[in-house]
Amino acid sequence: MKAGTRIEIVRGDITTLEVDAIVNAANESLLGGGGVDGAIHRAAGQGLLEECRTLGGCPTGEARITGGHRLRAWFVIHTVGPIWRGGAAGEPALLAACYRNSLALARLQGVRSIAFPAISTGIFGYPKAAAADVAVQTILTTDAPERVVLCAFDEETAGLYRTALG
Ligand code: AR6
């Protein structure tokens, strides 16, 4: 983490946040889905889907960047978290790679503030406490923008972030 990076926990809907970039917990098609992915596509509008169609998908653990279209955020960084298969299929390393690769794209674009959802902890079934630890540890050990928001959709996740941050 760069000296001066602030990590904040915010409860609520990531699509409403005033940050330069929001991260989407997508799937390998990058063509939308349920959960936070569905919410982001609904809020950003058809233009986001059209831009995503040009990207040709994204492997698990990697990230791709698009414009924010009708969102407040300038950019959406789409990353594909691992599906939880019991924990011995490389899930922790893949989840850490999602955070690292998203932060790297943010830096390349000069993003000063970025918000993450709890990647993989919904439909993909990653245990929430373990995922919160991976998120916090990876952000703390990666060169990150000035402001990093951990967006928790529920109070349980917010509490797990508080614990992971110590
Ligand atoms: N703002 C912030 N967080 C949210 C929001 C929101 N509007 N909506 C849900 N969450 P999930 P995954 C939280 O299932 O597990 C999609 O179909 C949610 O409570 O969105 O990575 C994709 O296309 C949970 O804590 O993502 C993929 O197929 C977290 O976001 C698949 O789901 C992640 O839950 C990805 O599954």
Coordinates of N, CA, C and O and ligand atoms in Angstrom, one line a residue:
M1 N 0.9 -1.2 0.0 CA 0.0 0.0 0.0 C 0.9 1.2 0.0 O 1.9 1.3 0.7
K2 N 0.5 2.2 -0.8 CA 1.2 3.5 -0.8 C 1.0 4.2 0.5 O -0.1 4.1 1.0
A3 N 2.0 4.9 1.0 CA 1.8 5.7 2.2 C 0.7 6.7 1.8 O 0.7 7.3 0.7
G4 N -0.3 6.8 2.7 CA -1.3 7.8 2.4 C -2.6 7.2 1.8 O -3.6 7.9 1.6
T5 N -2.6 5.9 1.5 CA -3.8 5.3 1.0 C -4.8 5.1 2.2 O -4.4 4.7 3.3
R6 N -6.0 5.5 2.0 CA -7.1 5.4 3.1 C -8.0 4.3 2.6 O -8.5 4.3 1.5
I7 N -8.3 3.4 3.5 CA -9.3 2.3 3.3 C -10.5 2.7 4.1 O -10.4 2.9 5.3
E8 N -11.7 2.7 3.4 CA -12.9 3.0 4.1 C -13.9 1.9 3.9 O -13.9 1.3 2.8
I9 N -14.8 1.7 4.8 CA -15.8 0.7 4.7 C -17.1 1.5 4.5 O -17.4 2.4 5.3
V10 N -17.9 1.2 3.4 CA -19.1 1.9 3.2 C -20.2 0.9 3.0 O -20.1 -0.1 2.2
R11 N -21.3 1.0 3.7 CA -22.5 0.2 3.5 C -23.4 0.7 2.4 O -23.6 1.9 2.4
G12 N -23.8 -0.2 1.5 CA -24.8 0.3 0.5 C -24.5 -0.2 -0.9 O -23.8 -1.2 -1.1
D13 N -25.1 0.5 -1.8 CA -25.2 0.1 -3.3 C -24.0 0.8 -4.0 O -23.9 2.0 -4.0
I14 N -23.1 -0.1 -4.5 CA -21.9 0.5 -5.1 C -22.1 1.4 -6.3 O -21.3 2.3 -6.6
T15 N -23.3 1.2 -6.9 CA -23.6 2.0 -8.1 C -23.8 3.5 -7.8 O -23.8 4.3 -8.7
T16 N -24.0 3.8 -6.5 CA -24.3 5.2 -6.2 C -23.1 5.9 -5.6 O -23.2 7.1 -5.3
L17 N -22.0 5.3 -5.5 CA -20.8 5.9 -4.9 C -20.1 6.9 -5.8 O -20.0 6.7 -7.0
E18 N -19.6 8.0 -5.1 CA -18.9 9.0 -5.8 C -17.4 8.7 -5.8 O -16.7 9.2 -4.9
V19 N -17.0 7.8 -6.7 CA -15.6 7.4 -6.8 C -15.2 7.5 -8.3 O -16.1 7.4 -9.1
D20 N -13.9 7.5 -8.5 CA -13.5 7.5 -9.9 C -13.8 6.2 -10.6 O -14.1 6.2 -11.8
A21 N -13.7 5.1 -9.9 CA -13.9 3.8 -10.5 C -14.6 2.8 -9.5 O -14.3 2.9 -8.4
I22 N -15.5 2.1 -10.1 CA -16.1 1.0 -9.3 C -15.7 -0.4 -9.9 O -15.6 -0.4 -11.1
V23 N -15.6 -1.4 -9.1 CA -15.2 -2.7 -9.6 C -16.5 -3.5 -9.6 O -17.3 -3.5 -8.8
N24 N -16.5 -4.3 -10.7 CA -17.7 -5.2 -10.9 C -17.2 -6.6 -10.7 O -16.2 -7.0 -11.2
A25 N -18.0 -7.4 -9.9 CA -17.8 -8.8 -9.8 C -18.5 -9.5 -10.9 O -19.7 -9.9 -10.8
A26 N -17.8 -9.7 -12.0 CA -18.4 -10.2 -13.2 C -18.2 -11.7 -13.4 O -17.8 -12.4 -12.5
N27 N -18.6 -12.2 -14.5 CA -18.3 -13.6 -14.9 C -17.5 -13.5 -16.2 O -17.3 -12.5 -16.8
E28 N -16.9 -14.7 -16.6 CA -16.0 -14.7 -17.7 C -16.5 -14.1 -19.0 O -15.8 -13.7 -19.9
S29 N -17.8 -14.1 -19.2 CA -18.4 -13.6 -20.5 C -18.4 -12.1 -20.5 O -18.4 -11.5 -21.6
L30 N -18.3 -11.4 -19.3 CA -18.5 -9.9 -19.2 C -19.8 -9.4 -19.8 O -19.8 -8.2 -20.1
L31 N -20.8 -10.3 -19.9 CA -22.0 -9.8 -20.6 C -23.1 -9.6 -19.6 O -24.3 -9.6 -20.0
G32 N -22.8 -9.5 -18.3 CA -23.8 -9.2 -17.3 C -24.3 -10.4 -16.6 O -23.9 -11.5 -16.9
G33 N -25.1 -10.2 -15.6 CA -25.6 -11.4 -14.8 C -26.4 -10.8 -13.6 O -27.0 -9.8 -13.8
G34 N -26.5 -11.6 -12.5 CA -27.2 -11.1 -11.4 C -26.3 -10.3 -10.4 O -25.3 -9.8 -10.8
G35 N -26.8 -10.2 -9.1 CA -26.0 -9.6 -8.1 C -25.5 -8.2 -8.4 O -26.2 -7.4 -9.1
V36 N -24.3 -7.9 -8.0 CA -23.8 -6.6 -8.2 C -23.6 -6.3 -9.7 O -23.7 -5.2 -10.2
D37 N -23.3 -7.3 -10.5 CA -23.1 -7.2 -11.9 C -24.4 -6.7 -12.6 O -24.4 -5.8 -13.4
G38 N -25.5 -7.3 -12.2 CA -26.8 -6.9 -12.7 C -27.1 -5.5 -12.3 O -27.6 -4.7 -13.2
A39 N -26.8 -5.1 -11.1 CA -27.1 -3.7 -10.6 C -26.2 -2.7 -11.4 O -26.7 -1.6 -11.8
I40 N -25.0 -3.1 -11.6 CA -24.1 -2.1 -12.3 C -24.6 -1.9 -13.8 O -24.6 -0.8 -14.3
H41 N -24.9 -3.0 -14.4 CA -25.4 -2.9 -15.8 C -26.7 -2.2 -15.9 O -26.9 -1.3 -16.8
R42 N -27.6 -2.4 -14.9 CA -28.9 -1.6 -15.0 C -28.6 -0.1 -14.8 O -29.2 0.7 -15.5
A43 N -27.7 0.2 -13.9 CA -27.5 1.6 -13.6 C -26.6 2.3 -14.7 O -26.8 3.5 -15.0
A44 N -25.8 1.6 -15.3 CA -24.9 2.2 -16.4 C -25.6 2.3 -17.7 O -25.2 3.1 -18.5
G45 N -26.5 1.4 -18.0 CA -27.3 1.4 -19.2 C -26.7 0.6 -20.3 O -25.6 -0.1 -20.1
Q46 N -27.4 0.5 -21.4 CA -27.0 -0.3 -22.6 C -25.6 -0.1 -23.1 O -25.0 -1.0 -23.6
G47 N -25.1 1.1 -23.0 CA -23.8 1.5 -23.5 C -22.7 0.6 -22.9 O -21.7 0.3 -23.5
L48 N -22.9 0.3 -21.6 CA -21.9 -0.6 -20.9 C -21.9 -1.9 -21.5 O -20.8 -2.5 -21.8
L49 N -23.0 -2.5 -21.8 CA -23.1 -3.9 -22.4 C -22.4 -3.8 -23.8 O -21.7 -4.7 -24.1
E50 N -22.7 -2.8 -24.5 CA -22.1 -2.7 -25.9 C -20.6 -2.6 -25.8 O -19.9 -3.3 -26.6
E51 N -20.1 -1.9 -24.8 CA -18.6 -1.8 -24.7 C -18.1 -3.1 -24.2 O -17.0 -3.6 -24.8
C52 N -18.8 -3.8 -23.3 CA -18.3 -5.1 -22.8 C -18.3 -6.1 -24.0 O -17.4 -7.0 -24.0
R53 N -19.2 -6.0 -24.9 CA -19.2 -7.0 -26.0 C -17.9 -6.9 -26.8 O -17.5 -7.9 -27.5
T54 N -17.3 -5.8 -26.8 CA -16.1 -5.6 -27.7 C -14.8 -6.3 -27.0 O -13.8 -6.4 -27.6
L55 N -15.0 -6.7 -25.7 CA -13.8 -7.1 -24.9 C -13.5 -8.6 -25.1 O -12.4 -9.0 -24.8
G56 N -14.5 -9.4 -25.5 CA -14.2 -10.8 -25.7 C -14.0 -11.6 -24.4 O -13.2 -12.6 -24.4
G57 N -14.6 -11.2 -23.3 CA -14.6 -11.9 -22.1 C -13.3 -11.6 -21.3 O -12.5 -10.8 -21.7
C58 N -13.2 -12.4 -20.2 CA -12.1 -12.1 -19.2 C -11.9 -13.4 -18.4 O -12.8 -13.9 -17.8
P59 N -10.7 -13.9 -18.4 CA -10.4 -15.1 -17.5 C -10.5 -14.8 -16.0 O -10.3 -13.7 -15.6
T60 N -10.9 -15.8 -15.2 CA -10.9 -15.7 -13.8 C -9.6 -15.2 -13.2 O -8.5 -15.6 -13.6
G61 N -9.7 -14.2 -12.3 CA -8.5 -13.6 -11.7 C -8.0 -12.4 -12.4 O -7.2 -11.6 -11.9
E62 N -8.4 -12.2 -13.7 CA -8.0 -11.0 -14.4 C -9.0 -9.9 -14.4 O -10.0 -10.0 -13.8
A63 N -8.7 -8.7 -15.0 CA -9.6 -7.6 -14.9 C -9.5 -6.8 -16.3 O -8.5 -6.9 -17.0
R64 N -10.6 -6.1 -16.6 CA -10.7 -5.3 -17.8 C -11.4 -4.0 -17.4 O -12.3 -4.0 -16.5
I65 N -11.1 -2.9 -18.1 CA -11.7 -1.6 -17.8 C -12.5 -1.1 -18.9 O -12.2 -1.3 -20.1
T66 N -13.6 -0.5 -18.5 CA -14.5 0.2 -19.5 C -14.9 1.6 -18.9 O -14.6 1.9 -17.7
G67 N -15.6 2.4 -19.7 CA -16.1 3.6 -19.2 C -17.3 3.3 -18.2 O -17.8 2.2 -18.1
G68 N -17.7 4.4 -17.5 CA -18.8 4.2 -16.5 C -20.2 4.5 -17.1 O -21.2 4.3 -16.5
H69 N -20.2 5.0 -18.4 CA -21.5 5.3 -19.0 C -22.4 6.1 -18.1 O -22.0 7.2 -17.7
R70 N -23.6 5.7 -17.7 CA -24.5 6.5 -17.0 C -24.2 6.5 -15.5 O -25.0 7.1 -14.7
L71 N -23.2 5.9 -15.0 CA -22.8 5.9 -13.6 C -22.1 7.2 -13.2 O -21.6 7.9 -14.1
R72 N -22.0 7.5 -11.9 CA -21.2 8.6 -11.5 C -19.7 8.3 -11.7 O -19.0 9.2 -11.9
A73 N -19.3 7.1 -11.5 CA -17.9 6.7 -11.7 C -17.5 6.8 -13.2 O -18.3 6.6 -14.1
W74 N -16.3 7.3 -13.4 CA -15.7 7.4 -14.7 C -15.5 6.0 -15.4 O -15.6 5.9 -16.6
F75 N -15.1 5.1 -14.5 CA -14.7 3.8 -15.0 C -15.4 2.7 -14.3 O -15.7 2.8 -13.1
V76 N -15.6 1.5 -15.0 CA -15.9 0.3 -14.3 C -14.8 -0.7 -14.6 O -14.3 -0.9 -15.8
I77 N -14.2 -1.3 -13.6 CA -13.2 -2.3 -13.7 C -13.9 -3.6 -13.4 O -14.4 -3.9 -12.3
H78 N -13.9 -4.5 -14.5 CA -14.6 -5.7 -14.4 C -13.6 -6.8 -14.1 O -12.6 -7.0 -14.8
T79 N -13.9 -7.5 -13.0 CA -13.0 -8.6 -12.6 C -13.8 -9.9 -12.4 O -15.0 -9.8 -12.0
V80 N -13.2 -11.0 -12.6 CA -13.9 -12.3 -12.5 C -13.4 -13.1 -11.3 O -12.2 -13.5 -11.3
G81 N -14.1 -13.1 -10.2 CA -13.7 -13.9 -9.0 C -13.8 -15.4 -9.2 O -14.6 -15.8 -10.1
P82 N -13.2 -16.1 -8.4 CA -13.3 -17.6 -8.5 C -14.6 -18.1 -7.9 O -15.1 -17.5 -7.0
I83 N -15.1 -19.1 -8.5 CA -16.3 -19.9 -7.9 C -15.7 -20.7 -6.8 O -14.6 -21.4 -7.0
W84 N -16.3 -20.7 -5.6 CA -15.8 -21.5 -4.5 C -16.0 -23.0 -4.7 O -17.1 -23.4 -5.0
R85 N -14.9 -23.7 -4.7 CA -15.0 -25.2 -4.9 C -14.4 -25.9 -3.7 O -13.9 -27.0 -3.8
G86 N -14.4 -25.3 -2.5 CA -13.9 -25.9 -1.3 C -12.6 -25.4 -0.8 O -12.2 -25.6 0.3
G87 N -11.9 -24.6 -1.6 CA -10.7 -23.8 -1.2 C -9.4 -24.4 -1.6 O -8.4 -23.8 -1.5
A88 N -9.4 -25.6 -2.2 CA -8.1 -26.2 -2.6 C -7.9 -26.1 -4.1 O -7.0 -26.8 -4.7
A89 N -8.8 -25.3 -4.8 CA -8.7 -25.2 -6.2 C -8.1 -23.8 -6.6 O -8.4 -23.3 -7.7
G90 N -7.2 -23.3 -5.7 CA -6.6 -22.0 -6.1 C -7.4 -20.8 -5.8 O -7.0 -19.7 -6.2
E91 N -8.5 -21.0 -5.1 CA -9.4 -19.8 -4.9 C -8.8 -18.6 -4.3 O -9.0 -17.5 -4.7
P92 N -8.0 -18.8 -3.1 CA -7.4 -17.6 -2.5 C -6.5 -16.8 -3.4 O -6.6 -15.6 -3.5
A93 N -5.7 -17.5 -4.2 CA -4.7 -16.8 -5.1 C -5.5 -16.1 -6.2 O -5.1 -15.0 -6.6
L94 N -6.6 -16.8 -6.7 CA -7.3 -16.1 -7.8 C -8.1 -14.9 -7.3 O -8.2 -13.9 -7.9
L95 N -8.6 -15.0 -6.0 CA -9.3 -13.8 -5.5 C -8.3 -12.7 -5.3 O -8.6 -11.5 -5.6
A96 N -7.1 -13.0 -4.7 CA -6.1 -11.9 -4.5 C -5.7 -11.3 -5.9 O -5.6 -10.1 -6.0
A97 N -5.7 -12.1 -6.9 CA -5.3 -11.6 -8.2 C -6.4 -10.6 -8.7 O -6.0 -9.6 -9.4
C98 N -7.6 -10.9 -8.4 CA -8.7 -9.9 -8.8 C -8.4 -8.6 -8.2 O -8.6 -7.5 -8.9
Y99 N -8.1 -8.5 -6.9 CA -7.8 -7.2 -6.3 C -6.5 -6.6 -6.9 O -6.5 -5.4 -7.2
R100 N -5.5 -7.4 -7.0 CA -4.2 -6.8 -7.5 C -4.4 -6.3 -9.0 O -4.0 -5.2 -9.3
N101 N -5.0 -7.1 -9.8 CA -5.2 -6.7 -11.2 C -6.1 -5.5 -11.4 O -5.9 -4.6 -12.2
S102 N -7.1 -5.4 -10.5 CA -8.0 -4.2 -10.6 C -7.3 -3.0 -10.1 O -7.4 -1.9 -10.7
L103 N -6.5 -3.1 -9.1 CA -5.7 -1.9 -8.6 C -4.7 -1.5 -9.6 O -4.4 -0.3 -9.8
A104 N -4.1 -2.5 -10.4 CA -3.1 -2.1 -11.4 C -3.7 -1.3 -12.5 O -3.2 -0.3 -13.0
L105 N -4.9 -1.8 -13.0 CA -5.6 -1.0 -14.0 C -6.0 0.4 -13.5 O -5.9 1.3 -14.3
A106 N -6.4 0.5 -12.3 CA -6.8 1.8 -11.7 C -5.6 2.7 -11.7 O -5.7 3.9 -12.1
R107 N -4.4 2.2 -11.4 CA -3.2 3.0 -11.3 C -2.9 3.5 -12.7 O -2.5 4.6 -13.0
L108 N -3.0 2.6 -13.7 CA -2.7 2.9 -15.1 C -3.5 4.1 -15.6 O -3.1 4.9 -16.4
Q109 N -4.8 4.1 -15.1 CA -5.7 5.2 -15.6 C -5.6 6.4 -14.7 O -6.4 7.4 -14.9
G110 N -4.8 6.4 -13.7 CA -4.7 7.6 -12.8 C -5.9 7.8 -11.9 O -6.2 8.9 -11.4
V111 N -6.5 6.6 -11.6 CA -7.7 6.7 -10.7 C -7.3 7.0 -9.3 O -6.3 6.5 -8.8
R112 N -8.0 7.9 -8.7 CA -7.6 8.3 -7.3 C -8.5 7.7 -6.2 O -8.2 7.7 -5.1
S113 N -9.7 7.3 -6.7 CA -10.6 6.6 -5.7 C -11.3 5.4 -6.4 O -11.7 5.5 -7.6
I114 N -11.4 4.3 -5.7 CA -11.9 3.1 -6.2 C -12.7 2.4 -5.2 O -12.4 2.4 -4.0
A115 N -13.8 1.8 -5.6 CA -14.7 1.0 -4.7 C -14.8 -0.4 -5.2 O -15.0 -0.7 -6.4
F116 N -14.7 -1.3 -4.2 CA -14.8 -2.8 -4.5 C -16.0 -3.3 -3.8 O -16.3 -3.1 -2.6
P117 N -16.8 -4.2 -4.5 CA -17.8 -5.0 -3.8 C -17.0 -6.2 -3.2 O -15.8 -6.4 -3.5
A118 N -17.7 -7.1 -2.5 CA -17.1 -8.3 -1.9 C -17.1 -9.4 -2.9 O -18.0 -10.2 -3.0
I119 N -16.1 -9.3 -3.8 CA -16.0 -10.2 -5.0 C -16.1 -11.7 -4.5 O -15.5 -12.1 -3.5
S120 N -16.9 -12.4 -5.3 CA -17.1 -13.9 -5.1 C -17.9 -14.3 -3.9 O -18.2 -15.5 -3.8
T121 N -18.4 -13.4 -3.1 CA -19.0 -13.8 -1.8 C -20.5 -14.0 -2.0 O -21.2 -14.3 -1.0
G122 N -21.1 -13.7 -3.2 CA -22.5 -13.9 -3.4 C -22.8 -15.2 -4.1 O -22.6 -16.3 -3.6
I123 N -23.2 -15.1 -5.4 CA -23.5 -16.2 -6.2 C -22.3 -17.2 -6.3 O -22.5 -18.4 -6.3
F124 N -21.1 -16.8 -6.2 CA -19.9 -17.6 -6.4 C -19.5 -18.3 -5.1 O -18.6 -19.2 -5.1
G125 N -20.2 -18.0 -4.0 CA -20.1 -18.8 -2.7 C -18.8 -18.8 -1.9 O -18.6 -19.7 -1.1
Y126 N -18.0 -17.8 -2.1 CA -16.7 -17.8 -1.3 C -17.1 -17.4 0.1 O -17.8 -16.5 0.3
P127 N -16.5 -18.1 1.1 CA -16.9 -17.8 2.5 C -16.5 -16.3 2.8 O -15.4 -15.8 2.5
K128 N -17.4 -15.6 3.4 CA -17.3 -14.1 3.5 C -16.1 -13.7 4.4 O -15.5 -12.7 4.0
A129 N -15.9 -14.3 5.5 CA -14.8 -13.9 6.4 C -13.4 -14.1 5.7 O -12.6 -13.2 5.7
A130 N -13.3 -15.2 5.0 CA -12.0 -15.5 4.3 C -11.8 -14.5 3.2 O -10.7 -14.0 2.9
A131 N -12.9 -14.2 2.5 CA -12.8 -13.2 1.4 C -12.5 -11.8 1.9 O -11.7 -11.1 1.2
A132 N -13.0 -11.5 3.0 CA -12.7 -10.1 3.6 C -11.2 -10.0 3.9 O -10.5 -9.0 3.7
D133 N -10.6 -11.1 4.5 CA -9.2 -11.1 4.8 C -8.4 -11.0 3.5 O -7.4 -10.3 3.5
V134 N -8.7 -11.7 2.5 CA -8.0 -11.7 1.2 C -8.0 -10.2 0.7 O -7.0 -9.7 0.2
A135 N -9.2 -9.6 0.7 CA -9.4 -8.3 0.2 C -8.5 -7.3 0.9 O -7.7 -6.6 0.3
V136 N -8.6 -7.3 2.2 CA -7.8 -6.3 3.0 C -6.3 -6.6 2.9 O -5.5 -5.7 2.6
Q137 N -5.9 -7.8 3.0 CA -4.4 -8.1 2.9 C -3.9 -7.8 1.6 O -2.7 -7.3 1.5
T138 N -4.6 -8.0 0.5 CA -4.1 -7.7 -0.8 C -4.0 -6.2 -1.0 O -3.0 -5.7 -1.6
I139 N -5.0 -5.5 -0.6 CA -5.0 -4.0 -0.8 C -3.8 -3.4 0.0 O -3.1 -2.6 -0.5
L140 N -3.6 -4.0 1.2 CA -2.5 -3.4 2.1 C -1.2 -3.7 1.5 O -0.2 -3.0 1.9
T141 N -1.1 -4.7 0.6 CA 0.3 -5.0 0.1 C 0.4 -4.7 -1.4 O 1.3 -5.2 -2.0
T142 N -0.5 -3.8 -1.9 CA -0.4 -3.5 -3.3 C -0.4 -2.0 -3.4 O -1.0 -1.3 -2.6
D143 N 0.3 -1.4 -4.4 CA 0.3 0.0 -4.7 C -1.1 0.4 -5.1 O -1.6 0.0 -6.1
A144 N -1.8 1.2 -4.3 CA -3.3 1.4 -4.5 C -3.5 2.9 -4.6 O -2.7 3.8 -4.2
P145 N -4.7 3.3 -5.2 CA -5.0 4.7 -5.2 C -5.2 5.3 -3.8 O -5.2 4.6 -2.8
E146 N -5.3 6.7 -3.8 CA -5.4 7.4 -2.5 C -6.5 6.9 -1.6 O -6.4 6.8 -0.4
R147 N -7.7 6.6 -2.3 CA -8.8 6.2 -1.5 C -9.4 4.9 -2.0 O -9.7 4.7 -3.2
V148 N -9.5 3.9 -1.1 CA -10.1 2.6 -1.5 C -11.3 2.4 -0.6 O -11.2 2.4 0.6
V149 N -12.4 2.2 -1.3 CA -13.7 1.9 -0.5 C -14.0 0.4 -0.6 O -14.0 -0.1 -1.7
L150 N -14.2 -0.2 0.5 CA -14.7 -1.5 0.6 C -16.2 -1.4 0.7 O -16.7 -1.0 1.8
C151 N -17.0 -1.7 -0.3 CA -18.4 -1.5 -0.3 C -19.1 -2.8 0.2 O -19.0 -3.8 -0.5
A152 N -19.8 -2.7 1.3 CA -20.5 -3.8 1.9 C -22.0 -3.7 1.7 O -22.5 -2.7 2.1
F153 N -22.6 -4.7 1.1 CA -24.0 -4.6 0.8 C -24.8 -5.0 2.0 O -26.0 -4.6 2.1
D154 N -24.2 -5.7 3.0 CA -24.9 -6.1 4.2 C -24.0 -5.8 5.4 O -22.8 -5.7 5.3
E155 N -24.7 -5.8 6.6 CA -24.0 -5.5 7.8 C -23.0 -6.5 8.2 O -21.9 -6.2 8.7
E156 N -23.3 -7.8 7.9 CA -22.3 -8.9 8.2 C -21.0 -8.6 7.5 O -19.9 -8.7 8.1
T157 N -21.0 -8.3 6.2 CA -19.8 -8.0 5.4 C -19.1 -6.8 6.0 O -17.9 -6.8 6.1
A158 N -19.8 -5.8 6.3 CA -19.2 -4.6 6.9 C -18.4 -4.9 8.2 O -17.3 -4.5 8.4
G159 N -19.0 -5.8 9.0 CA -18.4 -6.2 10.3 C -17.1 -7.0 10.0 O -16.1 -6.9 10.7
L160 N -17.2 -7.9 9.0 CA -16.0 -8.7 8.6 C -14.9 -7.8 8.1 O -13.7 -8.1 8.4
Y161 N -15.2 -6.8 7.4 CA -14.1 -5.8 6.9 C -13.5 -5.1 8.2 O -12.3 -4.9 8.2
R162 N -14.4 -4.7 9.1 CA -13.8 -4.0 10.3 C -12.9 -4.9 11.0 O -11.8 -4.5 11.4
T163 N -13.2 -6.2 11.2 CA -12.4 -7.2 11.8 C -11.1 -7.4 11.1 O -10.0 -7.4 11.6
A164 N -11.2 -7.5 9.7 CA -10.0 -7.8 8.9 C -9.0 -6.6 9.0 O -7.8 -6.7 8.9
L165 N -9.6 -5.4 9.1 CA -8.8 -4.1 9.1 C -8.1 -4.0 10.5 O -7.1 -3.2 10.7
G166 N -8.7 -4.6 11.5 CA -8.1 -4.7 12.9 C -8.4 -3.4 13.6 O -8.5 -2.3 13.2
Ligands
AR6_1 N1 -23.7 -3.0 -4.4 C1 -22.7 -3.5 -3.7 N2 -22.6 -4.9 -3.4 C2 -23.6 -5.6 -3.9 C3 -24.6 -5.1 -4.7 C4 -24.7 -3.7 -4.9 N3 -25.6 -3.2 -5.7 N4 -25.4 -6.2 -5.1 C5 -24.9 -7.3 -4.5 N5 -23.8 -7.0 -3.8 P1 -22.4 -11.3 -6.4 P2 -20.1 -13.1 -7.1 C6 -22.9 -7.8 -3.0 O1 -23.3 -12.5 -6.3 O2 -20.3 -13.9 -5.9 C7 -23.3 -12.5 -11.2 O3 -24.3 -13.2 -11.9 C8 -23.4 -9.2 -2.6 O4 -24.2 -9.1 -1.4 O5 -22.9 -10.1 -7.0 O6 -18.7 -12.6 -7.4 C9 -22.0 -12.4 -12.1 O7 -22.4 -12.2 -13.5 C10 -22.1 -9.9 -2.3 O8 -21.6 -9.5 -1.0 O9 -21.0 -11.7 -7.1 C11 -21.4 -13.7 -11.9 O10 -22.0 -14.7 -12.7 C12 -21.1 -9.3 -3.4 O11 -21.8 -8.2 -3.9 C13 -21.6 -14.0 -10.5 O12 -22.8 -13.3 -10.1 C14 -20.8 -10.2 -4.5 O13 -22.0 -11.0 -4.9 C15 -20.5 -13.5 -9.6 O14 -20.7 -13.9 -8.3

